[in-house]
Structure formats: structure tokens, C-alpha cells
Coordinates of C-alpha atoms in Angstrom, one line a residue:
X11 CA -50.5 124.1 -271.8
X12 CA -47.7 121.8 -273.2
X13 CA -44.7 124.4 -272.4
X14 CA -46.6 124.8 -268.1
X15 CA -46.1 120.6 -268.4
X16 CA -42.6 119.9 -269.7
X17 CA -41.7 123.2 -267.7
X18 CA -42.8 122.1 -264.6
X19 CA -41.2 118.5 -265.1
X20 CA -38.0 120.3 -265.6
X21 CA -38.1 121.8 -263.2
X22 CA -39.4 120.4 -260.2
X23 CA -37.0 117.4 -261.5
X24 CA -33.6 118.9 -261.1
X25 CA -32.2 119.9 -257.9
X26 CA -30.6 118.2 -254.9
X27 CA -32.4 115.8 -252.6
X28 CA -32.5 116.3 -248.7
X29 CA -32.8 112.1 -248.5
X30 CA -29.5 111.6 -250.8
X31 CA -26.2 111.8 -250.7
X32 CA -26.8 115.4 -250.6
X33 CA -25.9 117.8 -248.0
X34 CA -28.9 119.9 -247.6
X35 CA -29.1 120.1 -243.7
X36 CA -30.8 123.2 -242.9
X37 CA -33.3 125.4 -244.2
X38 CA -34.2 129.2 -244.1
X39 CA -37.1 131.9 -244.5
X40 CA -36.4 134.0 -246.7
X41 CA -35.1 137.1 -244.7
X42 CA -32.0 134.7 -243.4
X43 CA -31.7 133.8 -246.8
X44 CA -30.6 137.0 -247.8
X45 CA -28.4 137.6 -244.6
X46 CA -26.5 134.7 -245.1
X47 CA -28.1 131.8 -244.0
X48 CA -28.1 133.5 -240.5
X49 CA -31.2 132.1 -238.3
X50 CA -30.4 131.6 -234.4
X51 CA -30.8 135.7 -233.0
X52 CA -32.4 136.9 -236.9
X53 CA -35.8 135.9 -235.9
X54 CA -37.9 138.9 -235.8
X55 CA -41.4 137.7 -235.8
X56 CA -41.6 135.7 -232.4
X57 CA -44.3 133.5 -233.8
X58 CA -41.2 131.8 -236.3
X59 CA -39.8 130.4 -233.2
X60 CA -39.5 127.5 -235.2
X61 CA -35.7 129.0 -235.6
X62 CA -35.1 129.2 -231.9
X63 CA -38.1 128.7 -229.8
X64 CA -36.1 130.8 -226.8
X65 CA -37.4 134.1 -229.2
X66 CA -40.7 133.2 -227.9
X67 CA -39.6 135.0 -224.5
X68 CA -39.3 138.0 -225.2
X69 CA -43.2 138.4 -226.8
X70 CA -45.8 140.1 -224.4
X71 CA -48.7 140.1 -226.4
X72 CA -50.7 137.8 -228.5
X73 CA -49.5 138.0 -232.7
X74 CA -50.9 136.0 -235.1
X75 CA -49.1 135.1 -238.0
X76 CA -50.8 134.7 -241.8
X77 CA -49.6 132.1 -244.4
X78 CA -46.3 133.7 -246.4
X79 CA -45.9 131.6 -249.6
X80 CA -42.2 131.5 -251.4
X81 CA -41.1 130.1 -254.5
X82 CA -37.3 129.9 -255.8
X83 CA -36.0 128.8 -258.9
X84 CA -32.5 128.6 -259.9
X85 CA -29.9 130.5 -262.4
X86 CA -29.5 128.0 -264.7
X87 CA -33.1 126.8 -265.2
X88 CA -33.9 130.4 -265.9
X89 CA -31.3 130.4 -268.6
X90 CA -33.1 127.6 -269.7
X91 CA -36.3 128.7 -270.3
X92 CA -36.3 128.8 -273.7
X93 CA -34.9 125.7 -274.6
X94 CA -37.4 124.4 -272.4
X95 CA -40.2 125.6 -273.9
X96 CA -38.8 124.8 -278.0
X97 CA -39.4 120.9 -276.5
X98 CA -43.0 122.3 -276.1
X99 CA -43.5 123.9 -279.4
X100 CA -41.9 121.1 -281.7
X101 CA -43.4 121.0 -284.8
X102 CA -42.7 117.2 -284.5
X103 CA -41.2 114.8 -282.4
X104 CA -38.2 114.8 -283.8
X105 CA -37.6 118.2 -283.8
X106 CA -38.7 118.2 -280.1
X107 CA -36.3 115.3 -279.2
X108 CA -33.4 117.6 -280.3
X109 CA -34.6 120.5 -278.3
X110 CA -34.7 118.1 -275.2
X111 CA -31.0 116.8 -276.4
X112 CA -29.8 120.2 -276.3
X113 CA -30.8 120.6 -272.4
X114 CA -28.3 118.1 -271.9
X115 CA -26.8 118.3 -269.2
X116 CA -28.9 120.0 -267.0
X117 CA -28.9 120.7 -262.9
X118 CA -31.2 123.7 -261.2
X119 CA -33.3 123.8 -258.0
X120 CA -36.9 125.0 -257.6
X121 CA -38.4 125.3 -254.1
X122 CA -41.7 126.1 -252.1
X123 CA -42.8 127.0 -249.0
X124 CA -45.1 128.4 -246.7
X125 CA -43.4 129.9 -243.3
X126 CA -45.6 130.2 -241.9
X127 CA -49.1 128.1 -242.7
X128 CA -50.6 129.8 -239.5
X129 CA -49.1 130.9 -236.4
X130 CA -49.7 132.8 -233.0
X131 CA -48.1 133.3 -229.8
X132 CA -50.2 134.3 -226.3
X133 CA -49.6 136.7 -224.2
X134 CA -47.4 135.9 -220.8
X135 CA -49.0 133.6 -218.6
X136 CA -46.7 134.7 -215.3
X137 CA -43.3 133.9 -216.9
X138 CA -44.0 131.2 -219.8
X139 CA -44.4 132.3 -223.5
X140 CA -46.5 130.4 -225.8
X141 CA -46.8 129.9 -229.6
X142 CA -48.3 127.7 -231.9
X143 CA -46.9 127.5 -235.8
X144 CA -47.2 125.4 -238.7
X145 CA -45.2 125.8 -242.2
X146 CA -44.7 123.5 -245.3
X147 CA -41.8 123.1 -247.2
X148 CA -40.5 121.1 -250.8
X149 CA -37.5 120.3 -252.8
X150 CA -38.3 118.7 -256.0
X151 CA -35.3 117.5 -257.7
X152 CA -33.0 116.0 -260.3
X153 CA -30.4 115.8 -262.8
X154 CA -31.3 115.7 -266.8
X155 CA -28.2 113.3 -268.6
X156 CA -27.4 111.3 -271.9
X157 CA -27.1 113.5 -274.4
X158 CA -27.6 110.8 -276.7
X159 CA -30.8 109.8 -275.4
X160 CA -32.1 111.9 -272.2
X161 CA -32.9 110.5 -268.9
X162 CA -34.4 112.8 -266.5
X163 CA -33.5 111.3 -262.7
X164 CA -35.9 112.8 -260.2
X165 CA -35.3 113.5 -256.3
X166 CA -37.1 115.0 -254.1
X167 CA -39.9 115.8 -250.9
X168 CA -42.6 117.7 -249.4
X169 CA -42.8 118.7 -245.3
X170 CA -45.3 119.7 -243.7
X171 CA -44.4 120.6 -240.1
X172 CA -46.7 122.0 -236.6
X173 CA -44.8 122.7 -233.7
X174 CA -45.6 124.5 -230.3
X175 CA -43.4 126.7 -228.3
X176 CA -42.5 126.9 -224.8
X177 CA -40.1 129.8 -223.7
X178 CA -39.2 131.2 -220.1
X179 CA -37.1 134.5 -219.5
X180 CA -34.6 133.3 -216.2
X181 CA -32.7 136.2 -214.3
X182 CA -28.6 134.7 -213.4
X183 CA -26.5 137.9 -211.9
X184 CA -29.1 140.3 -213.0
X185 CA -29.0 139.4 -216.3
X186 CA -31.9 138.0 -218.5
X187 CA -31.6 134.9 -220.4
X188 CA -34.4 133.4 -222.6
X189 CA -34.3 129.5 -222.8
X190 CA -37.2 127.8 -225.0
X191 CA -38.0 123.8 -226.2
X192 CA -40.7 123.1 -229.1
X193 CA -42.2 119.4 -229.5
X194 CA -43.1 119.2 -233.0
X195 CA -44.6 116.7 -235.4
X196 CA -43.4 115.9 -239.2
X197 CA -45.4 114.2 -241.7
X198 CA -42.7 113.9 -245.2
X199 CA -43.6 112.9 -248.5
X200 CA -40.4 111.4 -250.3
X201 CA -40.6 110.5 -254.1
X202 CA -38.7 107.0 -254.9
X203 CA -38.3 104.4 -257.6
X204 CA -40.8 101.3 -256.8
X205 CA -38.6 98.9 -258.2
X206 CA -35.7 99.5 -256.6
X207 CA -36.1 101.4 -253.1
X208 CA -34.2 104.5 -254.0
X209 CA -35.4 107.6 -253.9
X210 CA -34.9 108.7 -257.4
X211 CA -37.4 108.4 -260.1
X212 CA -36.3 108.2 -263.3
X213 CA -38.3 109.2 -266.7
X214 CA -36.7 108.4 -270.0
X215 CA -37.6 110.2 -273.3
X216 CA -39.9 108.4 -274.3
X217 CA -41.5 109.3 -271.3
X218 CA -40.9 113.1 -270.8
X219 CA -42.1 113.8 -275.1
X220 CA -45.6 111.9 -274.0
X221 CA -45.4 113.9 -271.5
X222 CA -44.9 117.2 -273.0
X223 CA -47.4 116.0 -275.8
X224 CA -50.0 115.5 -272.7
X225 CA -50.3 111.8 -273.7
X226 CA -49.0 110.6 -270.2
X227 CA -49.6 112.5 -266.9
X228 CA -46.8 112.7 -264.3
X229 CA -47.5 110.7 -261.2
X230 CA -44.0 109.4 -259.5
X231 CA -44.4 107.2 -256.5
X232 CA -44.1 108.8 -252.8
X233 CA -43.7 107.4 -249.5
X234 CA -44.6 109.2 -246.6
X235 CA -42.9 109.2 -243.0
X236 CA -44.3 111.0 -239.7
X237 CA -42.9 111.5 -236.3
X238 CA -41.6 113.7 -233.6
X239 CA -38.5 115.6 -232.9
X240 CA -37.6 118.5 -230.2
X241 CA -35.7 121.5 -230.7
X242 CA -34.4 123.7 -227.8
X243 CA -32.8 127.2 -227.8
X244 CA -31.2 130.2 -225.3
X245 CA -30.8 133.9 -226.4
X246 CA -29.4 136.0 -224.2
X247 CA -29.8 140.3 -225.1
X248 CA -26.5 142.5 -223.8
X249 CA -25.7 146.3 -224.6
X250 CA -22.3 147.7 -225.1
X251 CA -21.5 151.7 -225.2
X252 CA -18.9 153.4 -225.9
X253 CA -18.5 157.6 -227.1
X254 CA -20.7 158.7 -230.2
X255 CA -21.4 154.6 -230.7
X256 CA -23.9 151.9 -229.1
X257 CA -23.9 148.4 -229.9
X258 CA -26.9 145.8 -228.5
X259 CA -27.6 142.5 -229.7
X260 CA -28.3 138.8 -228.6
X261 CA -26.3 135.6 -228.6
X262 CA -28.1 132.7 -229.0
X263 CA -28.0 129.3 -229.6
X264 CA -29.9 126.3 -231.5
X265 CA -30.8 122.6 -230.9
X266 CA -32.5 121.7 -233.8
X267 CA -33.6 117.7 -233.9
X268 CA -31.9 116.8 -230.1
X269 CA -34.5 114.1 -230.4
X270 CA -36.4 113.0 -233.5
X271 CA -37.8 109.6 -234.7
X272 CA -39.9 109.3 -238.1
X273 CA -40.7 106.2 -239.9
X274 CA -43.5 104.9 -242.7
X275 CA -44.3 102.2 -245.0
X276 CA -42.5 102.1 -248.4
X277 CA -44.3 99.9 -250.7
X278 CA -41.8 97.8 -253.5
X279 CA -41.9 95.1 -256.0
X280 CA -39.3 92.2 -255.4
X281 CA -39.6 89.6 -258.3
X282 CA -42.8 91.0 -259.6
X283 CA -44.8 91.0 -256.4
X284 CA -45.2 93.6 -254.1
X285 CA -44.1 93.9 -251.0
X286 CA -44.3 96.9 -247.7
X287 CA -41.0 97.9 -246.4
X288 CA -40.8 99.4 -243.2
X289 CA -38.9 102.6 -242.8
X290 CA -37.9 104.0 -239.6
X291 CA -34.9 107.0 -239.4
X292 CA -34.6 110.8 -238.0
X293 CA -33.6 114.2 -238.9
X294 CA -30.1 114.9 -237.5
X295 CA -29.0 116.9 -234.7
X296 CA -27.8 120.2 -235.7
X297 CA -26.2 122.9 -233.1
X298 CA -25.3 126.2 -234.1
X299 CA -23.9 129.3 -232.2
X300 CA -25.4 132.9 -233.2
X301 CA -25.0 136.5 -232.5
X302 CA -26.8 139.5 -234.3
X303 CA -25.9 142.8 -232.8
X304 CA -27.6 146.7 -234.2
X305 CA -24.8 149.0 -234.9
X306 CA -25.4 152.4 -234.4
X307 CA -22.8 155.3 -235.6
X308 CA -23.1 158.9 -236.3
X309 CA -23.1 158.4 -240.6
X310 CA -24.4 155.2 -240.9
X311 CA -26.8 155.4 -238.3
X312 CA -28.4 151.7 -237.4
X313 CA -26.7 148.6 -239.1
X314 CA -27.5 144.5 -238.2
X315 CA -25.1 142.5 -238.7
X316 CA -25.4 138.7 -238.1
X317 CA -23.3 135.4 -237.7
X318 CA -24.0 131.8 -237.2
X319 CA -21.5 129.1 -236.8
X320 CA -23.2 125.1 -237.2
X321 CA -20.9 123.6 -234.1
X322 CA -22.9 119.9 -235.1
X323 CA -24.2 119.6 -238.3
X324 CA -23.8 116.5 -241.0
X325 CA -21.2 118.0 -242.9
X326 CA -17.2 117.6 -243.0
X327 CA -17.1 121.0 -244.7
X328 CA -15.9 123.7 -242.1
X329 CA -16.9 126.5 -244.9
X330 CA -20.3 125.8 -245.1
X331 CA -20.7 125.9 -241.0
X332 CA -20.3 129.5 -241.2
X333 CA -23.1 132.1 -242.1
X334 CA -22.7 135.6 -242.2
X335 CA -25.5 138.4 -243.0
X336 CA -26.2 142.4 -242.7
X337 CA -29.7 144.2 -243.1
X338 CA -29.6 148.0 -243.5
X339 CA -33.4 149.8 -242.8
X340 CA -34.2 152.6 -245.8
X341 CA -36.7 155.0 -244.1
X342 CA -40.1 152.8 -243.5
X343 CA -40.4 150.5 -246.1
X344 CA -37.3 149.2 -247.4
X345 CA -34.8 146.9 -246.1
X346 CA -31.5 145.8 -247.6
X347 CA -30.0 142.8 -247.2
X348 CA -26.4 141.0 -247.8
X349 CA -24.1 138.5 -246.5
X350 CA -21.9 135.3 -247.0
X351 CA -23.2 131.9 -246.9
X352 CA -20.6 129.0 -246.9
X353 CA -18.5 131.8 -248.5
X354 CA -20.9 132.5 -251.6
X355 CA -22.1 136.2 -251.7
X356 CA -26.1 136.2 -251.1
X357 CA -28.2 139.7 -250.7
X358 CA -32.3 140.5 -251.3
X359 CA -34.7 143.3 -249.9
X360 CA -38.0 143.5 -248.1
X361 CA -40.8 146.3 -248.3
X362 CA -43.1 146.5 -246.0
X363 CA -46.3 148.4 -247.3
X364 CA -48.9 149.0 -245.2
X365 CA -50.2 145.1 -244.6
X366 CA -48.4 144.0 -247.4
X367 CA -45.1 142.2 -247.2
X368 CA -42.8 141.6 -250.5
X369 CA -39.6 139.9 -250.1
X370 CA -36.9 139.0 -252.4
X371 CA -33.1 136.8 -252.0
X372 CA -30.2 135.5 -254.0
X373 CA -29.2 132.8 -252.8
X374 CA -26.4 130.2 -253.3
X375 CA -25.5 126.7 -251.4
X376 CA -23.3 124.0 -252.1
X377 CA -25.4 120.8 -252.5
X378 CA -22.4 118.2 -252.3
X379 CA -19.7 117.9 -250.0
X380 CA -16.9 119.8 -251.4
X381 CA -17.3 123.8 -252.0
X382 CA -17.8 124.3 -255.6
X383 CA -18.6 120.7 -256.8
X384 CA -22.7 120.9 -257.1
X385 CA -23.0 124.8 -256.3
X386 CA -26.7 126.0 -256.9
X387 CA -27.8 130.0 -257.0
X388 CA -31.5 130.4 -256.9
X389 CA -34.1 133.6 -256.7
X390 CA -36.7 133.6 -254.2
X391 CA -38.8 135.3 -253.7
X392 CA -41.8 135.7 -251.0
X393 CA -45.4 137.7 -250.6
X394 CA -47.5 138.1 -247.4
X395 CA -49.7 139.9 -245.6
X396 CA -49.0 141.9 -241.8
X397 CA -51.2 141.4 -239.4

């Protein structure tokens, strides 16, 4: 029971914050995890509109979509593992306040998620598409320091999200073009230190030992915000062929947050009395560009192959705009995946068996401005049922 405590401190602790300085702007299933970070035209299940609600078009019949739960954990808290659990099994405290010391220094990223909680879409009433989804999302984070005396310094939130979907397919010079908008509303959970404001917590040795011992419990201080926001989207499907070789695919694009408001109470002590702070902010805007088209030649047969470009995002980096992914089908059940996001090699698989659904990704992101400053690699990895 002590090594499940100090192991789940860890590593819910260290990670990077979405509320920071960090630059954690976007987020992924799973699938587009493994293809790169690709998300506009990758949607396959039309009840994720929550991608690009314009998807929601080209869905005829009612789906409905059961909870998917993910968990990812990172490289180097895997490494860590042992030394994580030798602060557990200290004969004594001593010798359990060296193993934590040796942890020092310490940064990895754990994750979960549900995409989706529950979901449907209707069939077409005349020309409008509608869906319904809701999905959960957390980044629990940190940074261990000190090697002298340890201080763990926690970041991180929970997000729970419902959204519905509104999508219309419109005909310009006989050619179809989606176009969709989804109202949604947020409710986000944001650990922060009491004392000061900040959003980071931080636990001292003392602390994390008692801890591990199971003579204190962990219970950092949240603050929760609610509110609305609107994304919009267009996807528009084209075919190109040419001899022994056929290309089709869609171009899309994504307006993620065009309007968003959330705000809260924040309670802190100033001078030993406490006090409610009001908190008011919003998610920002980000716009990106996408095309996936299916390849199909005579050796390699049928071949995605994805790209996303984020034209607005809150980043100065121009290497992390770009995604880049490929998925290649194995008979039935298998599905390999690959690509580039912000220029770190990613990949993962699916299999699809019978109504179960397995998926797996490698994935890397750079947390901090500059490419290669605060770079985290993680495993994820997702199970679900098709229905």
C-alpha cells in the first residue's frame, strides 16, 4: 500500500501544467496521438466531433459512443520505478530519505482521460447533423528538486467537458462542403497553493515520508472554473485519379475556443485571514489547417497519411505548429500508426476485436517554449468497447 501512495504522488506530481508558463495548447485522442498530433480531417468516429464538429455531416445514422478510458505515463517515471518504490520499502526513515534524494531531479507526465464519457449523433433531420458528447480529461503535474533536501512542486488540473454538435453539408459549384459549430460547457479543477495564489503546490520531505508512511493523506487545494466556449469547423472531401493510382481525402479546418469565457472563486489567506478571489479568463483561440488523404497503389495498396498546421495557436514556436501522421490497415484487426509531432518521431497501433477496442501511442511534446528544453515522451495507452 505504501509503494501505490508515494507512487502515485510521484507521479501525478511531475509534469507540465496547462495554467503555467507551459505550453500545453492542445490535446489529442489517442489515435492522433500516434499519427502525429494530427486531429482536423483524422476523426473517424463522427460522434468525437469534438475535433471538428463539421465531421458530424457526413453521419446518416444514429451511433452511440461508450466511455474509452486512457492513461499515459512517461519515459522517465517508468525508469523510475524502482527508486520510487525503495522510498516505500525503507527499512527506516533515513534510509527512505536517501532513496527520495536519489530521485533528485525528477520531471515525467502522467495523464487520464475519457474520450469519450458518452456520446451519440442522430440521424439527418433534412440537412442538419446532430451529436451530443462528453469527455474528461487531467494533467497532474510537477517537478521533484533539492537534492539536499527534496521539494516536490505540484501542477496540475482536471476537465470535464459536454458539448453538442451542429453540422450542415452545403453544395458551392457542385461540390460538397461540410461546415459545423459546437456550444460547449467546461467545468476545470485547478490545484494551487492557498497561501500564495499560484497554482503550484508544494510538499517538502517532511511531507512526502509521512506520506509514504501513510501518516498524512494527500489533499492539495483546487479551485474550480466553469464556462462556455464555441468551436467551428469546414471539411471539404475531393478525389484525384491518375493511371494504376487514386488519391481521396478531405481538407479541413478548426476553430477551437473562437469564443470562451470561464471564471470561479479562488479562496486565499492574506495576513492570516481568508479571503475569495474572483477568477475570470478563457481558453485561447487556436486555428489549424488539415488535410488527410487515402493513398492507394498497386504494392502498398491503401495508405493515410495526415497533416495539420496550427495557423493561431499560443505558441512562438513554428516547429511545434506542424503535425504529421500515417496509419497503414493490417487485414481486419490491426492498424499501424506513425508520424511527426513538433518534429519528435511518435507511432502506436489499434486492434479492433470484435467489440473490443485496444489502442496504444508513443508520444512526445515539448512542454516549454523552445524545442528540446522540457521535452516529455509518454506511453498511452487506451481500452474500449464498439458499439
Amino acid at each position: 500500500m505504501k509503494i501505490i501512495k508515494i507512487t502515485f504522488i510521484i507521479s501525478i506530481a511531475i509534469s507540465s501544467a496547462l495554467y503555467s508558463n507551459q505550453e500545453i495548447f492542445d490535446f489529442h485522442n489517442i489515435r492522433q496521438k500516434a499519427m502525429g498530433g494530427t486531429k482536423v480531417t483524422t476523426v473517424k468516429n463522427a460522434s468525437h466531433f469534438y475535433q471538428n464538429p463539421a465531421i458530424l455531416a457526413s453521419e446518416n445514422k444514429f451511433k452511440l459512443a461508450l466511455p474509452k478510458f486512457g492513461y499515459g505515463i512517461n519515459k522517465a517515471l517508468l525508469e523510475k520505478m524502482t527508486e520510487i518504490n525503495n522510498v516505500s520499502n525503507g527499512s527506516n526513515t533515513e534510509k527512505q530519505i536517501n532513496a527520495l534524494k536519489d530521485l533528485v531531479p525528477l520531471k515525467a507526465a502522467t495523464t487520464i482521460d475519457m474520450y469519450p464519457i458518452l456520446g451519440f449523433t442522430t440521424k439527418k433531420l433534412g440537412n442538419t447533423s446532430l451529436g451530443l458528447t462528453s469527455y474528461a480529461k487531467g494533467h497532474l503535474n510537477g517537478d521533484l528538486k533539492k537534492k539536499t533536501s527534496p521539494i516536490l512542486y505540484l501542477e496540475g488540473n482536471i476537465n470535464a467537458t459536454i458539448q453538442v454538435g451542429i453540422a450542415r453539408t452545403l453544395t458551392v459549384n457542385n461540390q460538397d462542403i461540410h461546415v459545423g459549430i459546437s456550444p460547449k460547457y467546461s467545468y476545470k479543477g485547478i490545484f494551487y497553493n492557498k497561501e500564495t495564489g499560484e497554482s503550484i503546490y508544494k510538499m517538502t520531505q517532511t511531507e512526502l515520508i509521512k506520506i509514504a508512511n501513510g501518516l498524512e493523506s494527500f489533499n492539495p487545494q483546487m479551485y474550480m472554473l466553469s464556462g462556455f466556449g464555441l468551436d467551428i469547423g469546414a471539411l471539404y472531401p475531393y478525389s484525384i485519379e491518375q493511371g494504376l493510382t487514386s488519391m481521396y481525402g478531405t481538407i479541413g479546418i478548426s476553430i477551437q475556443n473562437i469564443i470562451s469565457s470561464l471564471s470561479g472563486d479562488q479562496d486565499i489567506i492574506v495576513n492570516d485571514v481568508s479571503e475569495t478571489k474572483k477568477i475570470k479568463t478563457n481558453d485561447p483561440i487556436i486555428i489549424t489547417l488539415g488535410n488527410t488523404f487515402n493513398y492507394k497503389a498497386p504494392i502498398i495498396k491503401t495508405i493515410e497519411i495526415s497533416t495539420d498546421y496550427n495557423i493561431i495557436a499560443p505558441t512562438e514556436s513554428i516547429l511545434k505548429r506542424f503535425h504529421f501522421g500515417l496509419e497503414k490497415k493490417v487485414g481486419p484487426i490491426i492498424a499501424l500508426r506513425g508520424g511527426l509531432n513538433q518534429g519528435f518521431i511518435v507511432g502506436g497501433f489499434g486492434i479492433n476485436l470484435f467489440m473490443i477496442k485496444l489502442d496504444y501511442a508513443y508520444f512526445t511534446e515539448e512542454i516549454s517554449e523552445s524545442i528540446g528544453k522540457n521535452t516529455v515522451e509518454s506511453h498511452n495507452i487506451q481500452f474500449g468497447l464498439l458499439f
